[in-house]
């Protein structure tokens, strides 16, 4: 494949550039031309296909709402004034320095995102720990993948969403998708599942569930918050129906007896009474998985976004291990990452408990290694900080941060309990947001810094397979716009901190050194190797000069798992009720998710006319009987009320939905934000909020 030069490159010819979609973790291959025109590009994950989000991504590059100059206001009640970069950076630098001097380094917080490139994630983490000296950094990936990450680490000793290439799924005979609606969230992935019998676990009859039925598979429709019981019932069926892979369990795992001690109490008929899925269906799916040789269990947000999401994912892993899937050729367990750099974003230090290379910030050896790369004393590095939801809850409180810098995240729409988020952001002395358009959080800030978009910058992303990809610049950002790296570098200079290059290649080379020897070892990956077209999945350690370069690791666990003894762990997990259950005042379970044409908080896709025309407003899916009981009909506006707030949504009557369940997409802002309703209850391990279930009632609205 020839990767052509950018506009103004050595040929001086305007031509197109090979890059990847800015949105989800499938990271479909794109060509982007000098005017921002997008075309599909052949790449293994998308095979020349794109979804509507990808096709229209270029519409934001010249969008009339594009931010092209820093905005600043001296008080929240004042209007924004356009200012120059020197003034904006000097103002932020001075305010941060003053707050640190008066209240200490933890008075400043940093909030990153799973959409940031590896270079940005890395430099942001270093900026927080070294330039600011704060422990208060976390990111929106905490809302997205942290439960699967924790479950993967616990079971396998390492967290890589898919421990195999997407193309391995092409030959699958049976695929269980637990809480994944890939037909809408990443449609090209469905092309890899075309030959398989699909089983979809979802309270809704999604387009993916329809495909499952059409494939001769099943749609399992649990009560929201009871997926773990379903997985326990299936593990019980695996044992009692004689499908256990005893040889694999003995050779490659530990902990089965403990896991079975709990699962033994969840025979399928008992599990059915809690989760609502017929026991016969549990047995059927287990038999399908066990009786074929090419089978996969894949989880996603539906399994994770619970107050017990780590245990729920663990229950699916236990089932997969009991049937001998992980690490076996043609089979496996994986998690479908959501955000564009959801994988890389959680490896390089913007998570509150991590250092680059997926190292723990609490590990003395990791601290020493990274401090050495950064040229500071290990003791100078702060320890772990608060997780995202806890960080937001602490903002502006006496013992919490008084200022926050936000990169690539729209908290007012994407964080749970939106009213409380707005209150905490308003309590800050200083809120600085780097964004490309005036999203809801940017418009609540004191300072807004306009930054470059995907097609205007260089860097790397790590897709759902752990494959590191090059993001390439096809056109220059508009006048007045800087890259995030330039912004971080500029802020570091204002704070008098050295060692913050703005050049992505220089940052990546430093990241390689910092990751060397860690679980996510990138030290053998270089821009040159990636530009030469090599498919490099981490870990990819550097080799001594003269040795053949490491080829990367497309498939993990084929010989051993990453725990010291090489074995995977089954872990005993049991059902716990959702943190909030229906009652007479709030009788319905609300669950939230995505639609085909919008991405995350919708700050970008709601501004793309073609996408907004398809999905212009929020809606709520309701069973017709439930709607009728609330005095609502298809097309009415409903007021959806939880203990934390209310949100408006257009009623869609859906006969296939459970009558006790309603669904809202979370992409909309202002009074239509589903996260005005959601419960910030956290998983005790991953600290991920319970987006997937809260109790609500419906009211008629004029
Ligand atoms: Fe591909 Fe995801 Fe972009 Fe759609 S949003 S084109 S599935 S990377």
XYZ file of C-alpha atoms and ligand atoms in Angstrom:
710
model
C 0.000 0.000 0.000
C 1.402 3.398 -0.824
C 0.883 6.050 1.795
C 0.755 9.296 -0.076
C 2.112 12.631 1.112
C 0.011 15.313 2.740
C -0.803 18.589 1.092
C 2.372 20.560 0.723
C 4.506 17.441 1.130
C 7.653 16.872 -0.860
C 5.716 16.486 -4.103
C 3.716 19.641 -3.489
C 0.735 17.721 -4.828
C -2.545 17.652 -3.015
C -3.438 14.018 -2.583
C -5.101 11.686 -0.141
C -3.694 10.145 2.992
C -4.199 6.727 4.537
C -5.569 7.088 8.043
C -8.335 5.754 10.280
C -11.808 6.843 11.341
C -11.852 9.212 14.334
C -14.644 7.421 16.136
C -14.853 3.869 17.457
C -12.277 1.219 18.332
C -12.725 -0.704 15.083
C -10.583 2.100 13.612
C -11.756 1.493 10.061
C -9.313 2.405 7.324
C -10.029 5.714 5.602
C -8.575 7.797 2.847
C -8.799 11.491 3.629
C -8.176 14.073 0.938
C -6.894 17.638 1.197
C -10.367 19.100 1.546
C -11.364 16.602 4.216
C -13.161 14.336 1.773
C -13.397 10.808 3.171
C -13.300 7.534 1.309
C -13.298 3.981 2.607
C -9.954 2.201 2.611
C -9.256 -1.491 2.627
C -8.143 -2.509 6.109
C -8.582 -5.829 7.900
C -11.144 -4.583 10.417
C -13.473 -2.918 7.902
C -12.512 -4.461 4.556
C -13.350 -1.311 2.671
C -16.550 -0.549 4.563
C -17.461 2.372 6.793
C -20.548 3.197 8.799
C -22.425 6.471 8.424
C -20.354 8.060 11.167
C -17.144 7.283 9.338
C -18.419 8.382 5.931
C -19.486 11.771 7.293
C -16.525 12.411 9.623
C -15.103 15.056 7.284
C -18.156 17.280 7.771
C -16.752 18.584 11.047
C -13.467 19.776 9.612
C -14.941 22.920 8.120
C -17.987 23.082 10.320
C -19.325 26.602 10.934
C -19.234 25.944 14.683
C -15.568 24.961 14.595
C -13.613 26.656 17.377
C -10.706 28.563 15.870
C -9.540 30.875 18.650
C -9.137 30.507 22.422
C -12.081 31.781 24.446
C -11.740 33.230 27.913
C -14.041 34.772 30.464
C -13.151 36.190 33.848
C -16.370 34.940 35.447
C -18.970 32.310 34.610
C -21.684 34.927 34.253
C -19.650 36.837 31.653
C -19.608 36.270 27.917
C -16.588 34.587 26.360
C -14.029 36.878 24.747
C -11.788 35.724 21.925
C -8.141 35.935 22.979
C -4.779 35.010 21.532
C -2.953 31.823 22.431
C -0.254 33.652 24.391
C -2.822 35.276 26.634
C -4.882 32.096 27.050
C -1.918 29.913 27.995
C -0.407 32.576 30.256
C -3.754 33.033 32.009
C -4.229 29.294 32.570
C -0.612 28.845 33.619
C -0.804 31.671 36.148
C -4.115 30.494 37.622
C -2.834 26.919 37.950
C 0.415 28.055 39.535
C -1.484 30.235 42.015
C -3.834 27.420 42.995
C -0.975 24.965 43.407
C 0.948 27.451 45.537
C -2.027 28.097 47.782
C -3.713 24.687 47.957
C -1.092 22.166 46.853
C -0.631 20.127 43.671
C -3.796 18.048 44.088
C -5.853 21.237 43.780
C -5.539 20.810 40.005
C -7.236 17.911 38.212
C -6.812 16.601 34.677
C -9.474 14.704 32.751
C -8.580 12.844 29.564
C -10.356 10.605 27.095
C -10.317 7.263 25.356
C -10.391 9.073 22.018
C -6.999 10.716 22.523
C -4.039 9.312 20.632
C -1.441 7.270 22.500
C 0.887 10.245 22.364
C -1.666 12.573 23.939
C -2.629 10.041 26.603
C 1.021 9.597 27.483
C 1.926 13.281 27.530
C -1.199 14.160 29.514
C -0.289 11.598 32.182
C 3.254 12.889 32.361
C 2.030 16.486 32.429
C -0.229 15.725 35.408
C 2.393 13.820 37.394
C 5.465 15.915 36.529
C 4.438 19.435 35.482
C 1.506 19.702 37.902
C 2.574 17.067 40.426
C -1.041 16.066 40.878
C -2.465 12.619 41.537
C -5.871 13.860 40.336
C -6.015 12.537 36.790
C -8.489 10.168 35.257
C -10.406 9.851 32.002
C -13.689 8.918 30.400
C -12.486 5.395 29.632
C -13.464 4.768 33.244
C -17.047 4.926 31.943
C -16.354 2.643 29.033
C -13.979 -0.278 29.489
C -12.658 -0.330 33.024
C -14.752 -3.291 34.204
C -13.635 -5.506 31.331
C -10.064 -4.344 31.889
C -10.179 -5.307 35.564
C -11.853 -8.632 34.816
C -9.303 -9.405 32.084
C -6.392 -8.575 34.345
C -7.843 -10.742 37.098
C -8.531 -13.736 34.876
C -5.753 -13.619 32.306
C -3.089 -11.440 33.954
C -3.302 -8.843 31.190
C -5.985 -6.668 29.634
C -6.164 -6.559 25.870
C -9.732 -6.230 24.548
C -9.430 -8.831 21.814
C -6.427 -11.105 22.346
C -6.714 -12.101 18.688
C -7.220 -10.263 15.364
C -10.782 -9.455 14.317
C -10.275 -11.557 11.204
C -10.086 -14.687 13.382
C -13.839 -14.277 13.822
C -14.399 -14.887 10.117
C -14.395 -18.649 10.601
C -16.425 -18.704 13.806
C -19.304 -21.140 13.998
C -20.865 -19.727 17.170
C -20.405 -16.271 18.689
C -22.045 -15.107 21.906
C -22.277 -11.315 22.096
C -23.007 -10.424 25.712
C -24.175 -6.825 25.904
C -22.908 -5.818 22.478
C -24.915 -4.113 19.744
C -22.244 -4.107 17.077
C -24.689 -3.846 14.166
C -25.195 -0.252 15.320
C -22.012 0.639 17.172
C -19.484 -0.790 14.689
C -21.366 -2.167 11.677
C -18.332 -3.326 9.645
C -17.574 -5.818 12.419
C -20.745 -7.662 11.454
C -18.975 -8.589 8.226
C -16.679 -10.808 10.270
C -19.585 -12.595 11.926
C -21.549 -13.392 8.800
C -20.878 -17.118 8.873
C -21.583 -17.665 12.543
C -24.634 -18.588 14.525
C -25.017 -15.578 16.799
C -26.356 -15.408 20.319
C -27.078 -11.889 21.538
C -27.609 -11.074 25.200
C -29.460 -7.773 25.443
C -32.660 -6.538 27.094
C -33.575 -4.970 23.720
C -34.293 -6.549 20.347
C -31.491 -4.576 18.708
C -30.493 -4.875 15.055
C -27.744 -7.204 16.296
C -30.331 -9.340 18.074
C -32.369 -9.457 14.850
C -29.275 -10.726 13.063
C -28.852 -13.382 15.740
C -32.339 -14.673 15.142
C -31.822 -14.591 11.379
C -28.577 -16.549 11.783
C -30.403 -19.410 13.463
C -29.159 -18.267 16.841
C -30.945 -16.760 19.810
C -31.714 -13.465 21.414
C -31.473 -13.832 25.193
C -33.303 -10.985 26.864
C -32.353 -10.692 30.556
C -33.812 -8.213 32.995
C -31.332 -5.303 33.108
C -28.814 -5.923 35.872
C -29.112 -9.716 35.892
C -26.631 -10.764 33.190
C -24.368 -12.287 35.814
C -27.108 -14.715 36.844
C -27.524 -15.724 33.220
C -23.819 -16.528 32.936
C -23.963 -18.485 36.207
C -26.920 -20.485 34.939
C -25.003 -21.276 31.769
C -21.940 -22.381 33.738
C -24.225 -24.647 35.743
C -25.602 -26.096 32.512
C -22.062 -26.625 31.195
C -21.278 -28.755 34.226
C -24.509 -30.682 34.644
C -25.039 -31.293 30.931
C -21.528 -32.713 30.645
C -19.890 -30.005 28.523
C -17.042 -29.088 30.843
C -13.592 -29.142 29.206
C -11.893 -30.888 32.095
C -8.584 -31.379 30.322
C -8.269 -27.671 29.521
C -9.327 -26.686 33.036
C -6.697 -28.966 34.572
C -3.932 -27.929 32.244
C -4.498 -24.206 31.795
C -6.562 -22.794 34.650
C -7.026 -22.584 38.388
C -10.000 -21.674 40.549
C -12.710 -23.808 38.967
C -13.799 -25.351 42.266
C -14.320 -21.930 43.812
C -16.301 -20.673 40.829
C -18.391 -23.835 40.786
C -19.209 -23.524 44.490
C -21.254 -20.426 43.581
C -22.521 -21.557 40.176
C -23.755 -24.820 41.686
C -26.467 -22.770 43.380
C -27.664 -21.297 40.079
C -29.235 -24.172 38.186
C -30.788 -22.793 34.994
C -34.373 -22.889 36.236
C -33.430 -20.834 39.286
C -31.407 -18.435 37.144
C -34.420 -18.097 34.831
C -36.572 -16.896 37.733
C -34.161 -13.986 38.298
C -32.963 -13.050 34.823
C -36.013 -14.047 32.789
C -34.098 -16.035 30.157
C -35.576 -19.510 29.591
C -33.464 -22.281 31.108
C -33.801 -24.257 27.886
C -32.153 -21.409 25.974
C -29.247 -21.393 28.414
C -28.719 -25.091 27.833
C -29.027 -24.708 24.076
C -26.411 -21.970 23.881
C -23.973 -23.875 26.074
C -24.394 -26.933 23.868
C -23.790 -24.834 20.749
C -20.598 -23.407 22.247
C -19.370 -26.761 23.494
C -20.143 -28.862 20.466
C -18.310 -26.705 17.922
C -14.609 -26.120 17.560
C -14.665 -22.463 16.450
C -16.527 -20.421 19.051
C -16.178 -17.117 20.823
C -17.682 -15.246 23.754
C -17.440 -11.475 23.404
C -18.607 -8.937 25.967
C -19.145 -5.185 25.750
C -20.709 -2.318 27.686
C -23.918 -4.206 28.424
C -21.984 -6.586 30.644
C -19.712 -3.939 32.109
C -21.652 -0.829 33.005
C -22.990 -2.109 36.289
C -22.144 -1.617 39.931
C -20.906 -5.216 39.662
C -19.600 -5.094 36.110
C -16.233 -6.677 36.885
C -17.972 -9.693 38.359
C -20.393 -9.848 35.448
C -17.574 -9.930 32.907
C -15.805 -12.434 35.134
C -18.862 -14.694 35.035
C -18.679 -14.732 31.222
C -14.936 -15.417 31.388
C -15.590 -18.303 33.802
C -18.025 -19.795 31.297
C -15.543 -19.376 28.443
C -12.789 -21.006 30.503
C -15.042 -23.865 31.573
C -15.648 -24.614 27.890
C -11.963 -24.248 27.028
C -12.177 -21.239 24.701
C -9.482 -18.666 25.623
C -6.153 -19.209 23.916
C -7.348 -22.127 21.829
C -6.925 -21.789 18.031
C -10.209 -20.763 16.408
C -11.830 -19.903 19.737
C -11.573 -17.251 22.372
C -12.916 -14.725 24.794
C -12.677 -10.994 24.175
C -14.143 -7.625 24.950
C -15.196 -5.218 22.252
C -13.583 -1.888 23.083
C -15.737 1.199 22.512
C -13.873 4.465 22.075
C -11.423 4.994 19.235
C -8.373 4.601 21.426
C -10.134 2.902 24.319
C -7.342 0.310 24.386
C -4.282 2.555 24.056
C -5.904 5.249 26.160
C -5.863 2.980 29.186
C -2.286 1.838 28.746
C -0.186 4.970 28.906
C -0.894 6.830 32.075
C -4.029 8.978 31.984
C -5.808 6.527 34.309
C -5.506 7.491 37.954
C -3.728 4.295 38.985
C -1.480 3.768 35.982
C 1.856 4.653 34.523
C 2.830 4.089 30.863
C 3.073 0.541 29.553
C 0.045 -0.486 31.629
C 2.174 -0.273 34.759
C 0.728 0.256 38.207
C 1.526 3.583 39.798
C 1.683 1.779 43.153
C 4.448 -0.603 42.029
C 7.869 0.652 43.245
C 9.710 -0.934 40.282
C 7.299 0.666 37.797
C 7.701 4.046 39.456
C 11.458 3.766 39.324
C 11.456 2.830 35.637
C 9.095 5.590 34.530
C 10.676 8.199 36.802
C 13.990 7.315 35.154
C 12.561 7.996 31.696
C 11.051 11.242 32.922
C 14.215 12.367 34.677
C 12.629 12.760 38.107
C 12.991 10.984 41.431
C 10.513 8.116 41.963
C 9.379 9.752 45.206
C 8.446 12.855 43.258
C 5.680 10.968 41.434
C 2.286 11.195 43.121
C 0.396 8.032 44.008
C -2.980 6.892 42.691
C -5.708 9.491 42.488
C -9.494 9.405 42.388
C -11.403 7.546 39.686
C -13.416 9.637 37.195
C -16.762 9.653 38.985
C -15.153 10.179 42.375
C -12.958 12.903 40.941
C -15.979 14.737 39.542
C -17.804 14.353 42.855
C -14.844 15.963 44.664
C -14.525 19.018 42.410
C -14.787 22.283 44.286
C -15.138 20.614 47.663
C -12.831 21.577 50.552
C -10.595 18.533 50.038
C -11.064 18.313 46.275
C -9.539 19.919 43.186
C -10.290 23.585 42.548
C -9.314 23.562 38.875
C -9.658 21.026 36.095
C -8.260 20.683 32.587
C -10.416 18.583 30.257
C -9.157 17.068 27.003
C -11.475 15.250 24.593
C -14.336 14.649 26.993
C -17.838 16.079 27.301
C -18.621 15.306 30.918
C -21.881 17.175 31.091
C -23.396 14.630 28.720
C -21.329 11.495 29.253
C -20.884 11.267 33.042
C -23.607 9.795 35.254
C -25.961 11.975 37.309
C -25.633 14.999 35.025
C -27.173 17.499 37.445
C -24.559 16.668 40.063
C -21.813 16.940 37.422
C -23.018 20.441 36.469
C -23.042 21.446 40.120
C -19.477 20.236 40.681
C -18.123 21.878 37.514
C -19.776 25.137 38.568
C -18.028 24.908 41.936
C -14.556 24.975 40.366
C -12.386 28.068 40.472
C -11.145 27.270 36.988
C -12.390 24.947 34.252
C -10.349 24.682 31.060
C -11.638 22.592 28.142
C -9.780 21.720 24.948
C -12.302 20.908 22.218
C -12.962 21.177 18.502
C -16.544 22.447 18.741
C -18.457 24.219 21.517
C -19.691 21.115 23.310
C -21.738 21.366 26.489
C -18.734 21.100 28.812
C -16.683 23.592 26.809
C -19.486 26.109 27.079
C -19.467 25.711 30.870
C -15.730 26.487 31.064
C -13.708 29.561 31.915
C -11.226 28.933 29.134
C -11.797 27.023 25.878
C -8.810 25.965 23.795
C -9.502 25.078 20.133
C -7.695 21.935 19.066
C -7.039 19.976 15.902
C -9.109 17.056 14.634
C -8.081 13.599 13.569
C -7.336 14.426 9.948
C -5.200 17.388 10.976
C -2.734 15.591 13.226
C -0.207 12.780 13.421
C -0.105 10.057 16.020
C -0.973 6.484 16.840
C -4.093 4.719 18.033
C -4.439 1.188 19.385
C -7.540 -0.547 18.129
C -9.720 -3.189 19.755
C -7.250 -5.912 18.725
C -4.299 -4.237 20.458
C -2.935 -3.316 17.036
C -1.104 0.002 16.908
C -2.142 2.172 13.956
C -0.885 5.372 12.430
C -3.164 8.379 12.384
C -1.955 10.674 9.636
C -2.376 14.295 8.811
C -4.201 14.987 5.559
C -4.669 18.720 5.925
C -3.580 21.569 8.114
C -5.800 22.687 10.976
C -7.563 26.030 10.519
C -5.652 29.137 11.454
C -5.767 29.599 15.220
C -6.107 25.906 16.056
C -3.361 23.944 17.823
C -2.897 20.232 18.413
C -3.509 18.856 21.901
C 0.201 18.058 22.110
C 1.039 21.690 21.379
C -1.416 22.767 24.068
C 0.028 20.408 26.693
C 3.541 21.426 25.708
C 2.602 25.111 25.930
C 0.990 24.721 29.350
C 4.022 22.833 30.622
C 6.233 25.713 29.460
C 4.009 28.183 31.312
C 4.521 26.090 34.446
C 8.282 26.054 33.907
C 8.410 22.311 33.201
C 10.807 20.948 30.577
C 10.518 17.682 28.635
C 7.135 18.094 26.969
C 7.699 17.918 23.218
C 4.822 18.745 20.892
C 6.149 16.560 18.094
C 4.167 13.290 18.025
C 7.084 11.181 16.864
C 9.262 12.460 19.702
C 6.473 11.768 22.180
C 5.979 8.266 20.799
C 9.683 7.509 21.075
C 9.565 8.540 24.724
C 6.414 6.450 25.245
C 8.263 3.454 23.815
C 11.004 3.845 26.397
C 8.519 4.363 29.223
C 6.505 1.285 28.210
C 9.547 -0.978 27.806
C 9.243 -4.039 30.003
C 5.646 -3.258 30.982
C 2.617 -5.417 30.130
C 1.779 -3.129 27.173
C 5.293 -2.969 25.801
C 5.516 -0.707 22.727
C 9.301 -0.381 22.723
C 9.726 -2.377 19.497
C 7.102 -0.352 17.607
C 8.157 2.707 15.644
C 6.551 5.130 13.216
C 8.892 3.764 10.556
C 7.698 0.189 11.062
C 4.063 1.253 11.102
C 4.525 3.416 8.009
C 6.073 0.442 6.252
C 2.734 -1.329 6.722
C 3.683 -3.772 9.490
C 0.756 -5.054 11.553
C 2.075 -4.651 15.083
C 0.039 -5.748 18.084
C 1.456 -5.205 21.576
C 3.407 -6.527 23.385
C 6.183 -5.772 20.950
C 9.449 -5.362 22.881
C 12.543 -3.812 21.377
C 15.342 -6.176 20.449
C 19.062 -5.635 20.547
C 20.712 -4.097 17.467
C 21.369 -6.797 14.900
C 18.543 -9.020 16.098
C 15.399 -9.517 14.060
C 12.729 -7.075 15.153
C 9.945 -8.481 17.322
C 6.957 -9.260 15.084
C 4.342 -8.129 17.622
C 1.762 -10.349 19.300
C -1.463 -10.698 17.320
C -2.580 -13.692 19.406
C -2.150 -13.904 23.155
C -2.566 -16.885 25.460
C -1.869 -19.565 22.878
C 0.769 -21.132 25.136
C 0.226 -19.531 28.513
C -1.732 -16.809 30.233
C 0.028 -13.764 31.649
C -0.125 -14.736 35.311
C 3.200 -15.886 36.754
C 2.104 -19.528 36.735
C 0.817 -19.270 33.164
C -2.710 -20.236 34.187
C -5.966 -18.361 33.784
C -8.023 -17.819 36.918
C -11.670 -18.649 37.375
C -12.988 -16.420 40.144
C -16.017 -17.091 42.329
C -18.616 -14.408 41.597
C -22.232 -14.225 42.661
C -25.281 -12.182 41.778
C -25.924 -8.888 43.528
C -28.950 -6.749 42.833
C -28.547 -3.563 40.856
C -27.736 -0.612 43.096
C -31.196 0.810 42.478
C -34.267 -1.370 42.070
C -37.726 -0.410 40.861
C -40.301 0.530 43.481
C -43.842 1.924 43.316
C -42.543 5.472 42.771
C -40.008 4.500 40.094
C -41.396 1.242 38.695
C -39.290 0.788 35.536
C -35.701 -0.208 34.850
C -34.049 2.248 32.478
C -31.075 1.133 30.449
C -28.961 3.319 28.175
C -26.938 2.748 25.020
C -26.078 3.944 21.537
C -27.623 4.444 18.134
C -26.074 3.899 14.742
C -25.475 7.505 13.727
C -24.194 9.033 16.947
C -20.954 8.641 18.824
C -20.501 9.039 22.588
C -21.789 12.407 23.885
C -22.813 13.391 20.362
C -20.858 16.662 20.523
C -19.467 15.836 17.090
C -22.105 13.683 15.398
C -25.025 15.879 16.492
C -23.344 18.625 14.458
C -23.165 16.560 11.273
C -26.329 17.535 9.394
C -26.717 14.168 7.701
C -26.555 12.326 11.027
C -28.623 14.829 12.984
C -31.268 14.566 10.275
C -31.573 10.835 10.955
C -31.512 11.055 14.756
C -32.232 14.649 15.762
C -33.590 14.095 19.258
C -33.633 11.711 22.143
C -36.178 8.950 22.332
C -37.291 6.341 24.763
C -38.185 2.807 23.774
C -41.150 1.551 25.770
C -43.329 -1.527 25.559
C -46.750 -0.422 24.235
C -48.537 -1.657 27.379
C -46.126 0.276 29.581
C -46.601 3.397 27.492
C -50.377 3.051 27.659
C -50.272 2.716 31.441
C -48.396 6.032 31.562
C -50.918 7.635 29.190
C -48.354 7.810 26.411
C -48.531 6.883 22.743
C -45.957 6.503 20.014
C -44.524 9.938 19.142
C -45.486 11.658 22.390
C -42.889 13.457 24.450
C -42.328 11.707 27.761
C -40.749 13.109 30.867
C -38.518 10.363 32.243
C -37.912 10.817 35.956
C -35.366 9.179 38.248
C -34.285 10.022 41.783
C -31.595 12.291 40.338
C -33.285 14.184 37.552
C -35.575 14.197 34.581
C -35.009 13.991 30.848
C -37.318 14.537 27.895
C -37.557 11.867 25.227
C -39.834 11.033 22.295
C -41.780 7.819 22.885
C -41.145 4.856 20.610
C -43.419 1.927 21.328
C -41.470 -1.300 20.877
C -43.447 -4.522 21.376
C -40.291 -6.646 21.649
C -39.017 -4.760 24.689
C -39.568 -6.148 28.149
C -42.544 -4.348 29.767
C -40.446 -3.657 32.866
C -37.652 -1.993 30.886
C -37.163 1.240 28.963
C -34.197 2.281 26.836
C -32.707 5.703 26.117
C -29.677 6.622 23.980
C -27.128 8.739 25.824
C -25.906 10.927 22.948
C -28.121 13.938 23.543
C -27.525 17.020 25.655
C -29.382 19.660 27.610
C -32.776 18.476 28.866
C -32.610 15.302 26.761
C -29.487 13.831 28.359
C -30.079 10.276 29.539
C -27.324 10.766 32.080
C -29.501 13.207 33.988
C -31.178 9.994 35.139
C -28.354 7.505 35.620
C -27.037 6.251 38.913
C -23.388 7.020 39.797
C -23.150 3.825 41.877
C -19.676 2.377 41.250
C -18.222 -1.050 40.779
C -16.024 -1.653 43.841
C -13.052 -2.731 41.719
C -13.208 -0.845 38.427
C -15.035 2.234 39.794
C -17.209 2.139 36.685
C -20.678 3.664 37.080
C -23.911 1.759 36.663
C -25.074 3.276 33.375
C -27.067 0.193 32.422
C -29.770 0.253 35.053
C -31.592 2.779 37.181
C -35.182 3.096 38.352
C -37.439 5.575 36.552
C -41.045 6.489 35.965
C -42.688 7.957 32.903
C -44.808 11.088 32.907
C -46.784 12.644 30.138
C -45.372 15.936 28.945
C -46.935 18.665 26.915
Fe -15.708 2.164 11.507
Fe -16.375 2.747 13.997
Fe -15.742 4.684 12.284
Fe -18.022 3.392 11.992
S -17.456 4.693 13.729
S -16.558 3.882 10.371
S -17.438 1.335 12.637
S -14.385 3.087 13.062
